[in-house]
Amino acid sequence: MSSHAVWSGNGHTILYAPYEYEYLVAPERFWNPDAVHRFFAHHWSSSIYIALGYVVIINVLQRIMENRKPLSMRPILLLWNGMLAVFSMMGTWRFGLELYHMLTTRPFTDSVCFSVDPTGPASFWACMFAFSKIAELGDTLFLVLRKRPVIFLHWYHHAVVLIYCWHSGSASAVVKGTSFKDFHGFKSIKNLGLWLTFSEKTVFSKEPWG
């Protein structure tokens, strides 16, 4: 394996492949990996309660909407999908720079065994990705209020990915990358395409998606 650097914090030692960004965008300047790891270490289990509450609320809302007309939410959906598309675009771009550099300049084993820089922008966006799993629960709310079917795979995916991402944070995976790095990289690309598609359908289709 190639050369690496070492980061230590909160009782964890992380080996990472050094990468220097040309510049930081505004929110990245406030990144604090120590504080984030402490947060996930103490509160990752909250994601389980959030996921359970999400499932209960969705079922209750479905019952409430049974005898009501579906809501028309095109402007809100456009704003919602557009915001998530922009967020995914930023995350894919900033995280992707470091991941692409690692994949193209170092042995493949390094991309599996080494982290992205825990103090750098890639880790910041990995953290934001984990937090965004809460916001994405709103997708199901829109489906229910518009009386669209909510299949098992939809709500199960939202609940499980939320718990996985937060638990990864407790194990330093959000901070250090490793297996979470590859998951986040490919998931960001997928989400970007998803939200752009939903935004386009909201504008041009008679029945908006999302």
mmCIF file of N, CA, C and O in Angstrom, residues 73-166:
data_model
loop_
_atom_site.group_PDB
_atom_site.id
_atom_site.type_symbol
_atom_site.label_atom_id
_atom_site.label_comp_id
_atom_site.label_asym_id
_atom_site.label_seq_id
_atom_site.Cartn_x
_atom_site.Cartn_y
_atom_site.Cartn_z
ATOM 1 N N MET A 73 -49.305 19.576 -4.518
ATOM 2 C CA MET A 73 -48.129 20.155 -3.865
ATOM 3 C C MET A 73 -47.012 20.442 -4.863
ATOM 4 O O MET A 73 -45.832 20.369 -4.529
ATOM 5 N N ARG A 74 -47.362 20.779 -6.081
ATOM 6 C CA ARG A 74 -46.349 20.953 -7.125
ATOM 7 C C ARG A 74 -45.277 21.992 -6.764
ATOM 8 O O ARG A 74 -44.082 21.703 -6.888
ATOM 9 N N PRO A 75 -45.635 23.214 -6.315
ATOM 10 C CA PRO A 75 -44.580 24.194 -5.990
ATOM 11 C C PRO A 75 -43.662 23.719 -4.861
ATOM 12 O O PRO A 75 -42.441 23.897 -4.927
ATOM 13 N N ILE A 76 -44.262 23.099 -3.839
ATOM 14 C CA ILE A 76 -43.458 22.614 -2.717
ATOM 15 C C ILE A 76 -42.552 21.476 -3.169
ATOM 16 O O ILE A 76 -41.376 21.398 -2.782
ATOM 17 N N LEU A 77 -43.089 20.589 -4.004
ATOM 18 C CA LEU A 77 -42.288 19.473 -4.508
ATOM 19 C C LEU A 77 -41.115 19.961 -5.352
ATOM 20 O O LEU A 77 -40.007 19.424 -5.263
ATOM 21 N N LEU A 78 -41.374 20.970 -6.168
ATOM 22 C CA LEU A 78 -40.301 21.511 -7.001
ATOM 23 C C LEU A 78 -39.190 22.087 -6.127
ATOM 24 O O LEU A 78 -38.003 21.840 -6.364
ATOM 25 N N LEU A 79 -39.580 22.841 -5.102
ATOM 26 C CA LEU A 79 -38.591 23.418 -4.190
ATOM 27 C C LEU A 79 -37.843 22.315 -3.449
ATOM 28 O O LEU A 79 -36.612 22.347 -3.335
ATOM 29 N N TRP A 80 -38.579 21.333 -2.950
ATOM 30 C CA TRP A 80 -37.993 20.225 -2.188
ATOM 31 C C TRP A 80 -36.992 19.437 -3.033
ATOM 32 O O TRP A 80 -35.841 19.232 -2.634
ATOM 33 N N ASN A 81 -37.441 18.992 -4.200
ATOM 34 C CA ASN A 81 -36.569 18.197 -5.063
ATOM 35 C C ASN A 81 -35.383 19.015 -5.564
ATOM 36 O O ASN A 81 -34.267 18.500 -5.693
ATOM 37 N N GLY A 82 -35.626 20.298 -5.844
ATOM 38 C CA GLY A 82 -34.540 21.156 -6.303
ATOM 39 C C GLY A 82 -33.470 21.350 -5.243
ATOM 40 O O GLY A 82 -32.268 21.298 -5.532
ATOM 41 N N MET A 83 -33.900 21.570 -3.998
ATOM 42 C CA MET A 83 -32.940 21.751 -2.903
ATOM 43 C C MET A 83 -32.111 20.486 -2.682
ATOM 44 O O MET A 83 -30.891 20.557 -2.492
ATOM 45 N N LEU A 84 -32.767 19.331 -2.710
ATOM 46 C CA LEU A 84 -32.033 18.082 -2.515
ATOM 47 C C LEU A 84 -31.101 17.794 -3.691
ATOM 48 O O LEU A 84 -30.021 17.217 -3.510
ATOM 49 N N ALA A 85 -31.503 18.214 -4.890
ATOM 50 C CA ALA A 85 -30.637 18.035 -6.059
ATOM 51 C C ALA A 85 -29.375 18.886 -5.927
ATOM 52 O O ALA A 85 -28.264 18.423 -6.212
ATOM 53 N N VAL A 86 -29.545 20.139 -5.489
ATOM 54 C CA VAL A 86 -28.388 21.024 -5.304
ATOM 55 C C VAL A 86 -27.471 20.473 -4.211
ATOM 56 O O VAL A 86 -26.240 20.465 -4.355
ATOM 57 N N PHE A 87 -28.076 20.013 -3.118
ATOM 58 C CA PHE A 87 -27.285 19.428 -2.032
ATOM 59 C C PHE A 87 -26.491 18.216 -2.526
ATOM 60 O O PHE A 87 -25.292 18.084 -2.249
ATOM 61 N N SER A 88 -27.153 17.328 -3.265
ATOM 62 C CA SER A 88 -26.477 16.138 -3.783
ATOM 63 C C SER A 88 -25.385 16.508 -4.776
ATOM 64 O O SER A 88 -24.334 15.863 -4.832
ATOM 65 N N MET A 89 -25.625 17.559 -5.557
ATOM 66 C CA MET A 89 -24.629 18.015 -6.520
ATOM 67 C C MET A 89 -23.367 18.497 -5.800
ATOM 68 O O MET A 89 -22.243 18.157 -6.185
ATOM 69 N N MET A 90 -23.567 19.274 -4.738
ATOM 70 C CA MET A 90 -22.427 19.768 -3.967
ATOM 71 C C MET A 90 -21.662 18.612 -3.324
ATOM 72 O O MET A 90 -20.428 18.553 -3.379
ATOM 73 N N GLY A 91 -22.401 17.697 -2.705
ATOM 74 C CA GLY A 91 -21.755 16.571 -2.044
ATOM 75 C C GLY A 91 -21.005 15.678 -3.010
ATOM 76 O O GLY A 91 -19.887 15.231 -2.732
ATOM 77 N N THR A 92 -21.617 15.420 -4.168
ATOM 78 C CA THR A 92 -20.970 14.581 -5.179
ATOM 79 C C THR A 92 -19.700 15.240 -5.696
ATOM 80 O O THR A 92 -18.661 14.585 -5.867
ATOM 81 N N TRP A 93 -19.773 16.531 -5.936
ATOM 82 C CA TRP A 93 -18.617 17.275 -6.446
ATOM 83 C C TRP A 93 -17.476 17.293 -5.435
ATOM 84 O O TRP A 93 -16.352 16.885 -5.747
ATOM 85 N N ARG A 94 -17.763 17.711 -4.208
ATOM 86 C CA ARG A 94 -16.698 17.896 -3.230
ATOM 87 C C ARG A 94 -16.135 16.560 -2.736
ATOM 88 O O ARG A 94 -14.924 16.389 -2.628
ATOM 89 N N PHE A 95 -17.008 15.627 -2.438
ATOM 90 C CA PHE A 95 -16.539 14.311 -2.007
ATOM 91 C C PHE A 95 -15.870 13.581 -3.167
ATOM 92 O O PHE A 95 -14.851 12.904 -2.999
ATOM 93 N N GLY A 96 -16.447 13.756 -4.356
ATOM 94 C CA GLY A 96 -15.936 13.053 -5.523
ATOM 95 C C GLY A 96 -14.527 13.449 -5.909
ATOM 96 O O GLY A 96 -13.771 12.633 -6.450
ATOM 97 N N LEU A 97 -14.149 14.705 -5.647
ATOM 98 C CA LEU A 97 -12.790 15.142 -5.978
ATOM 99 C C LEU A 97 -11.748 14.276 -5.281
ATOM 100 O O LEU A 97 -10.788 13.806 -5.906
ATOM 101 N N GLU A 98 -11.946 14.064 -3.991
ATOM 102 C CA GLU A 98 -10.970 13.285 -3.230
ATOM 103 C C GLU A 98 -11.057 11.803 -3.566
ATOM 104 O O GLU A 98 -10.032 11.118 -3.687
ATOM 105 N N LEU A 99 -12.272 11.300 -3.717
ATOM 106 C CA LEU A 99 -12.438 9.887 -4.048
ATOM 107 C C LEU A 99 -11.852 9.586 -5.425
ATOM 108 O O LEU A 99 -11.165 8.579 -5.616
ATOM 109 N N TYR A 100 -12.104 10.469 -6.388
ATOM 110 C CA TYR A 100 -11.569 10.272 -7.742
ATOM 111 C C TYR A 100 -10.041 10.298 -7.727
ATOM 112 O O TYR A 100 -9.385 9.476 -8.385
ATOM 113 N N HIS A 101 -9.489 11.241 -6.972
ATOM 114 C CA HIS A 101 -8.029 11.329 -6.874
ATOM 115 C C HIS A 101 -7.451 10.047 -6.291
ATOM 116 O O HIS A 101 -6.426 9.531 -6.762
ATOM 117 N N MET A 102 -8.106 9.516 -5.276
ATOM 118 C CA MET A 102 -7.620 8.292 -4.647
ATOM 119 C C MET A 102 -7.695 7.109 -5.614
ATOM 120 O O MET A 102 -6.772 6.293 -5.702
ATOM 121 N N LEU A 103 -8.782 7.031 -6.367
ATOM 122 C CA LEU A 103 -8.975 5.900 -7.277
ATOM 123 C C LEU A 103 -8.050 5.950 -8.484
ATOM 124 O O LEU A 103 -7.716 4.907 -9.062
ATOM 125 N N THR A 104 -7.637 7.150 -8.875
ATOM 126 C CA THR A 104 -6.848 7.287 -10.105
ATOM 127 C C THR A 104 -5.351 7.461 -9.868
ATOM 128 O O THR A 104 -4.571 7.345 -10.820
ATOM 129 N N THR A 105 -4.950 7.739 -8.642
ATOM 130 C CA THR A 105 -3.523 7.981 -8.397
ATOM 131 C C THR A 105 -2.901 6.991 -7.420
ATOM 132 O O THR A 105 -1.689 7.013 -7.223
ATOM 133 N N ARG A 106 -3.726 6.140 -6.819
ATOM 134 C CA ARG A 106 -3.217 5.200 -5.830
ATOM 135 C C ARG A 106 -3.729 3.798 -6.142
ATOM 136 O O ARG A 106 -4.701 3.639 -6.889
ATOM 137 N N PRO A 107 -3.101 2.768 -5.585
ATOM 138 C CA PRO A 107 -3.603 1.406 -5.796
ATOM 139 C C PRO A 107 -5.039 1.266 -5.301
ATOM 140 O O PRO A 107 -5.452 1.948 -4.361
ATOM 141 N N PHE A 108 -5.786 0.373 -5.929
ATOM 142 C CA PHE A 108 -7.187 0.194 -5.554
ATOM 143 C C PHE A 108 -7.326 -0.187 -4.085
ATOM 144 O O PHE A 108 -8.291 0.206 -3.419
ATOM 145 N N THR A 109 -6.372 -0.941 -3.565
ATOM 146 C CA THR A 109 -6.444 -1.352 -2.160
ATOM 147 C C THR A 109 -6.464 -0.145 -1.220
ATOM 148 O O THR A 109 -7.047 -0.205 -0.141
ATOM 149 N N ASP A 110 -5.845 0.955 -1.636
ATOM 150 C CA ASP A 110 -5.847 2.156 -0.800
ATOM 151 C C ASP A 110 -7.258 2.722 -0.646
ATOM 152 O O ASP A 110 -7.625 3.232 0.415
ATOM 153 N N SER A 111 -8.051 2.633 -1.714
ATOM 154 C CA SER A 111 -9.411 3.168 -1.646
ATOM 155 C C SER A 111 -10.285 2.350 -0.707
ATOM 156 O O SER A 111 -11.300 2.838 -0.208
ATOM 157 N N VAL A 112 -9.879 1.112 -0.457
ATOM 158 C CA VAL A 112 -10.632 0.244 0.451
ATOM 159 C C VAL A 112 -10.111 0.374 1.882
ATOM 160 O O VAL A 112 -10.887 0.430 2.838
ATOM 161 N N CYS A 113 -8.794 0.442 2.025
ATOM 162 C CA CYS A 113 -8.185 0.378 3.356
ATOM 163 C C CYS A 113 -7.958 1.742 4.002
ATOM 164 O O CYS A 113 -7.871 1.826 5.232
ATOM 165 N N PHE A 114 -7.835 2.786 3.202
ATOM 166 C CA PHE A 114 -7.551 4.103 3.754
ATOM 167 C C PHE A 114 -8.781 4.999 3.693
ATOM 168 O O PHE A 114 -9.627 4.878 2.809
ATOM 169 N N SER A 115 -8.819 5.913 4.624
ATOM 170 C CA SER A 115 -9.905 6.886 4.682
ATOM 171 C C SER A 115 -9.619 8.067 3.769
ATOM 172 O O SER A 115 -8.503 8.258 3.288
ATOM 173 N N VAL A 116 -10.671 8.856 3.542
ATOM 174 C CA VAL A 116 -10.444 10.215 3.062
ATOM 175 C C VAL A 116 -9.935 11.009 4.265
ATOM 176 O O VAL A 116 -10.001 10.547 5.402
ATOM 177 N N ASP A 117 -9.438 12.195 4.033
ATOM 178 C CA ASP A 117 -8.896 13.015 5.117
ATOM 179 C C ASP A 117 -10.005 13.352 6.118
ATOM 180 O O ASP A 117 -10.979 14.020 5.766
ATOM 181 N N PRO A 118 -9.895 12.898 7.372
ATOM 182 C CA PRO A 118 -10.959 13.148 8.356
ATOM 183 C C PRO A 118 -11.176 14.625 8.657
ATOM 184 O O PRO A 118 -12.235 14.998 9.168
ATOM 185 N N THR A 119 -10.186 15.455 8.366
ATOM 186 C CA THR A 119 -10.311 16.888 8.659
ATOM 187 C C THR A 119 -10.715 17.696 7.430
ATOM 188 O O THR A 119 -10.822 18.920 7.509
ATOM 189 N N GLY A 120 -10.915 17.022 6.302
ATOM 190 C CA GLY A 120 -11.140 17.729 5.051
ATOM 191 C C GLY A 120 -12.587 17.772 4.597
ATOM 192 O O GLY A 120 -13.490 17.210 5.231
ATOM 193 N N PRO A 121 -12.835 18.430 3.467
ATOM 194 C CA PRO A 121 -14.185 18.593 2.931
ATOM 195 C C PRO A 121 -14.928 17.291 2.658
ATOM 196 O O PRO A 121 -16.142 17.226 2.839
ATOM 197 N N ALA A 122 -14.220 16.253 2.215
ATOM 198 C CA ALA A 122 -14.903 14.993 1.907
ATOM 199 C C ALA A 122 -15.601 14.434 3.144
ATOM 200 O O ALA A 122 -16.739 13.953 3.074
ATOM 201 N N SER A 123 -14.928 14.512 4.285
ATOM 202 C CA SER A 123 -15.542 14.022 5.521
ATOM 203 C C SER A 123 -16.708 14.905 5.947
ATOM 204 O O SER A 123 -17.703 14.422 6.497
ATOM 205 N N PHE A 124 -16.586 16.202 5.703
ATOM 206 C CA PHE A 124 -17.700 17.108 6.008
ATOM 207 C C PHE A 124 -18.949 16.698 5.233
ATOM 208 O O PHE A 124 -20.050 16.606 5.795
ATOM 209 N N TRP A 125 -18.783 16.417 3.937
ATOM 210 C CA TRP A 125 -19.942 16.067 3.121
ATOM 211 C C TRP A 125 -20.460 14.671 3.436
ATOM 212 O O TRP A 125 -21.662 14.401 3.285
ATOM 213 N N ALA A 126 -19.589 13.786 3.892
ATOM 214 C CA ALA A 126 -20.058 12.476 4.353
ATOM 215 C C ALA A 126 -20.955 12.643 5.572
ATOM 216 O O ALA A 126 -21.983 11.972 5.709
ATOM 217 N N CYS A 127 -20.571 13.567 6.453
ATOM 218 C CA CYS A 127 -21.381 13.855 7.638
ATOM 219 C C CYS A 127 -22.720 14.465 7.241
ATOM 220 O O CYS A 127 -23.779 14.074 7.754
ATOM 221 N N MET A 128 -22.694 15.429 6.323
ATOM 222 C CA MET A 128 -23.935 16.057 5.874
ATOM 223 C C MET A 128 -24.854 15.033 5.207
ATOM 224 O O MET A 128 -26.080 15.095 5.330
ATOM 225 N N PHE A 129 -24.242 14.084 4.521
ATOM 226 C CA PHE A 129 -25.014 13.004 3.903
ATOM 227 C C PHE A 129 -25.767 12.216 4.973
ATOM 228 O O PHE A 129 -26.949 11.891 4.811
ATOM 229 N N ALA A 130 -25.084 11.921 6.076
ATOM 230 C CA ALA A 130 -25.726 11.176 7.163
ATOM 231 C C ALA A 130 -26.884 11.965 7.760
ATOM 232 O O ALA A 130 -27.966 11.419 8.006
ATOM 233 N N PHE A 131 -26.684 13.258 7.980
ATOM 234 C CA PHE A 131 -27.757 14.087 8.531
ATOM 235 C C PHE A 131 -28.918 14.246 7.539
ATOM 236 O O PHE A 131 -30.075 14.364 7.945
ATOM 237 N N SER A 132 -28.600 14.242 6.255
ATOM 238 C CA SER A 132 -29.650 14.441 5.246
ATOM 239 C C SER A 132 -30.639 13.288 5.205
ATOM 240 O O SER A 132 -31.736 13.426 4.656
ATOM 241 N N LYS A 133 -30.262 12.154 5.785
ATOM 242 C CA LYS A 133 -31.182 11.016 5.789
ATOM 243 C C LYS A 133 -32.447 11.327 6.591
ATOM 244 O O LYS A 133 -33.497 10.717 6.348
ATOM 245 N N ILE A 134 -32.344 12.263 7.535
ATOM 246 C CA ILE A 134 -33.542 12.681 8.272
ATOM 247 C C ILE A 134 -34.440 13.511 7.358
ATOM 248 O O ILE A 134 -35.653 13.295 7.284
ATOM 249 N N ALA A 135 -33.839 14.457 6.650
ATOM 250 C CA ALA A 135 -34.622 15.305 5.745
ATOM 251 C C ALA A 135 -35.328 14.474 4.679
ATOM 252 O O ALA A 135 -36.477 14.754 4.309
ATOM 253 N N GLU A 136 -34.663 13.428 4.208
ATOM 254 C CA GLU A 136 -35.232 12.630 3.125
ATOM 255 C C GLU A 136 -36.459 11.831 3.554
ATOM 256 O O GLU A 136 -37.189 11.312 2.703
ATOM 257 N N LEU A 137 -36.691 11.740 4.849
ATOM 258 C CA LEU A 137 -37.920 11.085 5.304
ATOM 259 C C LEU A 137 -39.147 11.854 4.821
ATOM 260 O O LEU A 137 -40.247 11.299 4.734
ATOM 261 N N GLY A 138 -38.943 13.133 4.503
ATOM 262 C CA GLY A 138 -40.039 13.948 3.997
ATOM 263 C C GLY A 138 -40.601 13.443 2.681
ATOM 264 O O GLY A 138 -41.749 13.758 2.330
ATOM 265 N N ASP A 139 -39.820 12.659 1.936
ATOM 266 C CA ASP A 139 -40.320 12.086 0.682
ATOM 267 C C ASP A 139 -41.617 11.324 0.910
ATOM 268 O O ASP A 139 -42.575 11.432 0.143
ATOM 269 N N THR A 140 -41.615 10.534 1.971
ATOM 270 C CA THR A 140 -42.782 9.701 2.248
ATOM 271 C C THR A 140 -43.975 10.552 2.645
ATOM 272 O O THR A 140 -45.121 10.230 2.309
ATOM 273 N N LEU A 141 -43.716 11.636 3.343
ATOM 274 C CA LEU A 141 -44.792 12.549 3.730
ATOM 275 C C LEU A 141 -45.510 13.079 2.496
ATOM 276 O O LEU A 141 -46.750 13.119 2.446
ATOM 277 N N PHE A 142 -44.749 13.456 1.481
ATOM 278 C CA PHE A 142 -45.355 13.956 0.251
ATOM 279 C C PHE A 142 -46.183 12.874 -0.443
ATOM 280 O O PHE A 142 -47.247 13.154 -1.003
ATOM 281 N N LEU A 143 -45.690 11.646 -0.421
ATOM 282 C CA LEU A 143 -46.448 10.553 -1.033
ATOM 283 C C LEU A 143 -47.786 10.359 -0.329
ATOM 284 O O LEU A 143 -48.829 10.189 -0.976
ATOM 285 N N VAL A 144 -47.751 10.375 0.991
ATOM 286 C CA VAL A 144 -48.973 10.142 1.764
ATOM 287 C C VAL A 144 -49.972 11.275 1.559
ATOM 288 O O VAL A 144 -51.173 11.037 1.344
ATOM 289 N N LEU A 145 -49.501 12.522 1.621
ATOM 290 C CA LEU A 145 -50.402 13.664 1.475
ATOM 291 C C LEU A 145 -50.994 13.751 0.070
ATOM 292 O O LEU A 145 -52.068 14.323 -0.119
ATOM 293 N N ARG A 146 -50.296 13.176 -0.896
ATOM 294 C CA ARG A 146 -50.816 13.157 -2.266
ATOM 295 C C ARG A 146 -51.507 11.832 -2.582
ATOM 296 O O ARG A 146 -51.864 11.563 -3.716
ATOM 297 N N LYS A 147 -51.644 10.986 -1.545
ATOM 298 C CA LYS A 147 -52.331 9.698 -1.634
ATOM 299 C C LYS A 147 -51.713 8.805 -2.705
ATOM 300 O O LYS A 147 -52.409 8.135 -3.467
ATOM 301 N N ARG A 148 -50.393 8.784 -2.723
ATOM 302 C CA ARG A 148 -49.665 7.860 -3.585
ATOM 303 C C ARG A 148 -49.329 6.602 -2.783
ATOM 304 O O ARG A 148 -49.183 6.665 -1.560
ATOM 305 N N PRO A 149 -49.178 5.467 -3.444
ATOM 306 C CA PRO A 149 -48.834 4.246 -2.708
ATOM 307 C C PRO A 149 -47.448 4.345 -2.072
ATOM 308 O O PRO A 149 -46.520 4.893 -2.666
ATOM 309 N N VAL A 150 -47.339 3.833 -0.862
ATOM 310 C CA VAL A 150 -46.051 3.771 -0.162
ATOM 311 C C VAL A 150 -45.711 2.298 0.012
ATOM 312 O O VAL A 150 -46.236 1.626 0.900
ATOM 313 N N ILE A 151 -44.835 1.800 -0.845
ATOM 314 C CA ILE A 151 -44.506 0.379 -0.801
ATOM 315 C C ILE A 151 -43.524 0.091 0.333
ATOM 316 O O ILE A 151 -42.845 0.993 0.839
ATOM 317 N N PHE A 152 -43.448 -1.171 0.703
ATOM 318 C CA PHE A 152 -42.566 -1.591 1.798
ATOM 319 C C PHE A 152 -41.121 -1.161 1.551
ATOM 320 O O PHE A 152 -40.449 -0.643 2.446
ATOM 321 N N LEU A 153 -40.637 -1.392 0.326
ATOM 322 C CA LEU A 153 -39.238 -1.083 0.026
ATOM 323 C C LEU A 153 -38.940 0.393 0.236
ATOM 324 O O LEU A 153 -37.828 0.758 0.665
ATOM 325 N N HIS A 154 -39.911 1.265 -0.026
ATOM 326 C CA HIS A 154 -39.695 2.710 0.119
ATOM 327 C C HIS A 154 -39.404 3.084 1.572
ATOM 328 O O HIS A 154 -38.355 3.655 1.879
ATOM 329 N N TRP A 155 -40.336 2.752 2.473
ATOM 330 C CA TRP A 155 -40.136 3.190 3.857
ATOM 331 C C TRP A 155 -39.050 2.381 4.553
ATOM 332 O O TRP A 155 -38.329 2.898 5.417
ATOM 333 N N TYR A 156 -38.889 1.117 4.172
ATOM 334 C CA TYR A 156 -37.828 0.296 4.768
ATOM 335 C C TYR A 156 -36.456 0.858 4.398
ATOM 336 O O TYR A 156 -35.555 0.950 5.243
ATOM 337 N N HIS A 157 -36.301 1.249 3.146
ATOM 338 C CA HIS A 157 -35.034 1.822 2.686
ATOM 339 C C HIS A 157 -34.695 3.088 3.467
ATOM 340 O O HIS A 157 -33.567 3.251 3.956
ATOM 341 N N HIS A 158 -35.662 3.992 3.588
ATOM 342 C CA HIS A 158 -35.417 5.239 4.308
ATOM 343 C C HIS A 158 -35.013 4.971 5.760
ATOM 344 O O HIS A 158 -34.075 5.583 6.284
ATOM 345 N N ALA A 159 -35.718 4.075 6.416
ATOM 346 C CA ALA A 159 -35.457 3.799 7.828
ATOM 347 C C ALA A 159 -34.094 3.136 8.028
ATOM 348 O O ALA A 159 -33.309 3.537 8.900
ATOM 349 N N VAL A 160 -33.789 2.139 7.207
ATOM 350 C CA VAL A 160 -32.552 1.378 7.387
ATOM 351 C C VAL A 160 -31.320 2.202 7.022
ATOM 352 O O VAL A 160 -30.294 2.147 7.716
ATOM 353 N N VAL A 161 -31.394 2.971 5.941
ATOM 354 C CA VAL A 161 -30.242 3.786 5.542
ATOM 355 C C VAL A 161 -29.952 4.859 6.595
ATOM 356 O O VAL A 161 -28.791 5.163 6.887
ATOM 357 N N LEU A 162 -30.995 5.427 7.176
ATOM 358 C CA LEU A 162 -30.803 6.397 8.260
ATOM 359 C C LEU A 162 -30.021 5.767 9.412
ATOM 360 O O LEU A 162 -29.021 6.328 9.888
ATOM 361 N N ILE A 163 -30.457 4.602 9.856
ATOM 362 C CA ILE A 163 -29.793 3.935 10.985
ATOM 363 C C ILE A 163 -28.367 3.540 10.611
ATOM 364 O O ILE A 163 -27.432 3.712 11.398
ATOM 365 N N TYR A 164 -28.187 3.021 9.401
ATOM 366 C CA TYR A 164 -26.845 2.612 8.961
ATOM 367 C C TYR A 164 -25.874 3.792 8.962
ATOM 368 O O TYR A 164 -24.741 3.682 9.449
ATOM 369 N N CYS A 165 -26.313 4.917 8.418
ATOM 370 C CA CYS A 165 -25.431 6.084 8.327
ATOM 371 C C CYS A 165 -25.058 6.608 9.708
ATOM 372 O O CYS A 165 -23.901 6.953 9.963
ATOM 373 N N TRP A 166 -26.027 6.671 10.609
ATOM 374 C CA TRP A 166 -25.734 7.184 11.947
ATOM 375 C C TRP A 166 -24.881 6.200 12.740
ATOM 376 O O TRP A 166 -24.003 6.607 13.500
#
